[in-house]
Coordinates of C-alpha atoms in Angstrom, one line a residue:
Chain A
Q1 CA -2.7 -17.9 6.2
V2 CA -3.6 -14.2 6.4
R3 CA -6.8 -13.4 4.5
L4 CA -8.4 -10.0 4.0
V5 CA -11.7 -9.8 2.0
E6 CA -13.2 -6.5 1.1
S7 CA -16.9 -5.9 0.2
G8 CA -19.3 -3.1 -0.2
G9 CA -17.9 -1.4 -3.3
G10 CA -20.1 -0.4 -6.2
L11 CA -21.6 2.5 -8.2
V12 CA -22.8 5.5 -6.3
K13 CA -23.9 9.0 -7.3
P14 CA -21.9 12.1 -6.4
G15 CA -22.8 13.2 -2.9
G16 CA -23.7 9.7 -2.0
S17 CA -22.4 7.4 0.7
L18 CA -21.0 3.9 0.8
R19 CA -19.7 1.6 3.6
L20 CA -16.8 -0.8 2.8
S21 CA -16.1 -3.8 5.0
C22 CA -13.1 -6.0 5.3
A23 CA -13.2 -9.4 7.0
A24 CA -9.9 -10.6 8.4
S25 CA -8.9 -14.1 9.1
G26 CA -5.7 -16.2 9.7
F27 CA -4.2 -13.9 12.3
T28 CA -4.9 -12.3 15.7
F29 CA -6.9 -9.3 14.5
S30 CA -6.7 -7.4 17.8
D31 CA -2.8 -7.4 17.6
Y32 CA -2.6 -5.3 14.4
F33 CA -3.3 -1.8 13.2
M34 CA -5.4 -1.9 10.0
S35 CA -5.5 0.5 7.1
W36 CA -7.3 1.4 3.9
I37 CA -5.3 2.3 0.8
R38 CA -6.8 3.2 -2.5
Q39 CA -5.5 3.2 -6.1
T40 CA -6.4 5.1 -9.2
P41 CA -4.7 5.2 -12.6
G42 CA -4.2 8.9 -12.2
K43 CA -3.0 9.4 -8.6
G44 CA -1.6 5.9 -8.0
L45 CA -1.5 4.5 -4.5
E46 CA -2.8 6.7 -1.7
W47 CA -2.8 5.6 2.0
I48 CA -6.1 7.1 3.2
S49 CA -6.6 5.9 6.7
F50 CA -5.4 3.7 9.5
I51 CA -6.8 2.6 12.9
S52 CA -4.9 1.5 16.0
L53 CA -5.4 -1.6 18.1
D54 CA -8.1 -0.1 20.1
P55 CA -10.0 2.4 18.1
T56 CA -8.9 5.4 20.0
F57 CA -6.3 6.4 17.5
V58 CA -7.2 6.9 13.8
S59 CA -5.6 9.0 11.1
Y60 CA -6.8 10.2 7.7
A61 CA -5.4 11.7 4.6
D62 CA -6.4 15.3 4.0
S63 CA -8.2 14.2 0.8
V64 CA -10.8 12.2 2.9
K65 CA -10.7 13.9 6.3
G66 CA -14.1 14.9 7.5
R67 CA -15.9 12.6 5.0
F68 CA -14.5 9.1 5.7
T69 CA -14.6 7.3 9.0
I70 CA -12.6 4.2 9.8
S71 CA -13.7 1.7 12.5
R72 CA -13.1 -1.8 13.6
D73 CA -14.9 -4.6 15.4
S74 CA -12.7 -7.1 17.1
A75 CA -15.7 -9.4 17.8
R76 CA -16.2 -9.7 14.0
N77 CA -12.5 -9.4 13.0
S78 CA -13.5 -6.7 10.7
V79 CA -12.5 -3.2 9.7
Y80 CA -14.8 -0.7 8.0
L81 CA -14.7 2.5 6.0
E82 CA -17.7 4.7 6.0
M83 CA -17.5 7.1 3.0
N84 CA -19.7 10.2 2.7
S85 CA -20.0 13.1 0.3
L86 CA -18.4 11.1 -2.4
T87 CA -17.1 12.8 -5.5
A88 CA -15.7 11.5 -8.8
E89 CA -12.2 11.9 -7.2
D90 CA -13.0 9.1 -4.9
T91 CA -13.4 6.6 -7.7
A92 CA -10.8 4.0 -7.1
I93 CA -9.9 0.4 -6.1
Y94 CA -10.0 0.3 -2.3
F95 CA -7.7 -2.1 -0.5
C96 CA -7.9 -3.2 3.1
A97 CA -4.4 -3.8 4.5
R98 CA -2.8 -5.1 7.7
N99 CA -0.1 -3.0 9.1
K100 CA 3.1 -4.8 9.8
M101 CA 3.5 -5.2 13.5
G102 CA 5.2 -2.2 15.0
Q103 CA 5.6 -0.4 11.7
Q104 CA 3.3 1.6 9.4
L105 CA 3.5 -0.4 6.2
A106 CA 1.2 -2.9 4.7
D107 CA 2.4 -6.5 5.0
S108 CA -0.9 -8.1 3.8
W109 CA -3.5 -6.7 1.4
G110 CA -7.0 -7.7 0.4
Q111 CA -8.0 -8.2 -3.3
G112 CA -9.6 -4.8 -3.4
T113 CA -13.1 -3.5 -4.0
V114 CA -14.0 -1.0 -6.7
V115 CA -15.8 2.2 -5.9
T116 CA -17.2 4.2 -8.8
V117 CA -18.7 7.6 -8.2
S118 CA -20.7 8.8 -11.2
S119 CA -24.1 10.2 -12.1
Chain B
D1 CA 3.7 15.7 2.4
I2 CA 6.8 13.9 1.5
Q3 CA 7.0 13.3 -2.3
M4 CA 8.5 10.0 -3.5
T5 CA 9.9 10.0 -7.0
Q6 CA 10.9 6.8 -8.8
S7 CA 13.2 6.3 -11.8
P8 CA 12.9 5.1 -14.4
S9 CA 9.2 5.0 -15.0
T10 CA 9.6 2.1 -17.3
L11 CA 12.5 -0.4 -17.5
T12 CA 12.9 -2.9 -20.2
A13 CA 15.1 -5.9 -19.4
S14 CA 15.7 -9.6 -20.2
V15 CA 15.5 -12.7 -18.0
G16 CA 18.8 -13.0 -16.2
D17 CA 19.6 -9.2 -16.2
R18 CA 20.5 -7.3 -13.1
V19 CA 18.2 -4.3 -12.7
T20 CA 18.1 -1.3 -10.3
I21 CA 15.2 1.0 -9.5
T22 CA 15.7 4.3 -7.7
C23 CA 13.4 6.0 -5.3
R24 CA 14.1 9.6 -4.0
A25 CA 12.3 11.3 -1.2
S26 CA 11.7 15.0 -1.0
L27 CA 12.8 14.9 2.7
S28 CA 14.7 12.4 4.7
V29 CA 12.6 9.4 5.6
N30 CA 15.5 7.9 7.7
N31 CA 15.3 4.2 6.8
W32 CA 11.5 3.9 6.8
L33 CA 11.2 2.9 3.2
A34 CA 9.3 -0.1 1.8
W35 CA 9.2 -1.7 -1.7
Y36 CA 6.2 -3.4 -3.1
Q37 CA 5.6 -5.5 -6.3
Q38 CA 2.2 -5.4 -8.1
K39 CA 1.0 -7.6 -10.9
P40 CA -2.0 -6.8 -13.1
G41 CA -5.3 -7.2 -11.3
K42 CA -3.6 -8.0 -8.0
A43 CA -2.9 -6.1 -4.8
P44 CA 0.7 -5.0 -4.1
K45 CA 2.9 -7.4 -2.3
L46 CA 5.5 -6.3 0.3
L47 CA 9.1 -7.1 -0.7
I48 CA 11.4 -5.1 1.5
Y49 CA 10.9 -2.9 4.5
K50 CA 13.2 -0.6 6.6
A51 CA 15.0 0.0 3.3
S52 CA 16.9 -3.3 3.2
T53 CA 15.1 -6.0 5.2
L54 CA 13.7 -8.7 3.0
E55 CA 10.1 -9.7 3.9
S56 CA 9.7 -13.4 4.8
G57 CA 9.2 -15.6 1.7
V58 CA 10.6 -13.1 -0.8
P59 CA 13.4 -14.5 -3.0
S60 CA 16.9 -13.4 -2.1
R61 CA 17.5 -12.0 -5.6
F62 CA 15.7 -8.9 -4.3
S63 CA 17.6 -6.5 -2.3
G64 CA 17.2 -2.9 -1.0
S65 CA 19.7 -0.3 0.0
G66 CA 19.9 3.4 0.7
S67 CA 19.2 5.9 3.5
A68 CA 17.8 9.4 4.1
T69 CA 16.5 10.5 0.7
E70 CA 17.9 8.0 -1.8
F71 CA 17.0 4.3 -2.0
T72 CA 17.4 1.5 -4.5
L73 CA 15.7 -1.8 -5.2
T74 CA 17.9 -4.3 -7.0
I75 CA 16.9 -7.6 -8.6
S76 CA 20.1 -9.6 -9.1
S77 CA 18.9 -11.9 -11.9
L78 CA 15.5 -11.3 -13.4
Q79 CA 13.1 -14.2 -13.5
P80 CA 10.0 -14.3 -15.7
D81 CA 7.8 -13.9 -12.5
D82 CA 9.5 -10.5 -11.8
F83 CA 7.9 -8.5 -14.6
A84 CA 5.5 -6.3 -12.7
I85 CA 5.2 -2.7 -11.4
Y86 CA 7.3 -1.8 -8.4
Y87 CA 6.5 0.9 -5.9
C88 CA 8.4 2.5 -3.0
Q89 CA 6.6 3.9 0.0
Q90 CA 7.8 6.0 2.9
Y91 CA 6.4 5.5 6.3
D92 CA 8.5 8.0 8.3
S93 CA 5.7 10.5 8.5
Y94 CA 2.0 10.6 7.9
P95 CA 0.6 10.8 5.3
Y96 CA 2.5 7.8 4.1
T97 CA 3.2 8.3 0.5
F98 CA 4.1 6.1 -2.5
G99 CA 6.2 6.6 -5.6
Q100 CA 4.4 6.7 -8.9
G101 CA 5.7 3.2 -9.8
T102 CA 8.3 1.6 -12.1
R103 CA 7.0 -0.7 -14.8
L104 CA 9.4 -3.6 -15.4
E105 CA 8.9 -5.0 -18.9
I106 CA 10.3 -7.9 -20.8
K107 CA 12.8 -7.0 -23.6

């Protein structure tokens, strides 16, 4: 069965950096776009980035553009989110998700990893 | 960005009831509309996509309808497992956006 396992969350100071990882299994990783989606009590669910099958096409929400970088490694069946210049507004649960084939919606999600930005 | 507005924010109902949740988009999203269910401490789960297509494994008591800017999620006969938060999401244009959620509570 499809399994997505995020790691790398934690407590970081404002202005700091963090790298999230998502290990995928149970499907042919190279056949699917992958995404990161975050959730906060205040702003709800926010789709922040996705990456195409080969990493040539990526997209970001305005709220993270220029600060976050999504990448993938098909040899490791993993997707990553490099987060820089973090602010309190980035405090959230970060979910890794598989995009449904041929469509830009999430048909499988990881359990989430918590990122807290605080001094 | 396309704004997604769900109503009601909270819905109280009993096991066996038929319930409907509405999602309105600020612009037409054609039929590129999905519904998710989220339970406490868990990730959202895809229920319906392309406005009315049931995801594999989802019970047939769930159904979706609508087009353009107005969509509905209907649960024909509520089961105890259905009490959760429901979100709509448009994927017609990036950034893909979610509704604020509808909390379905037990009466």
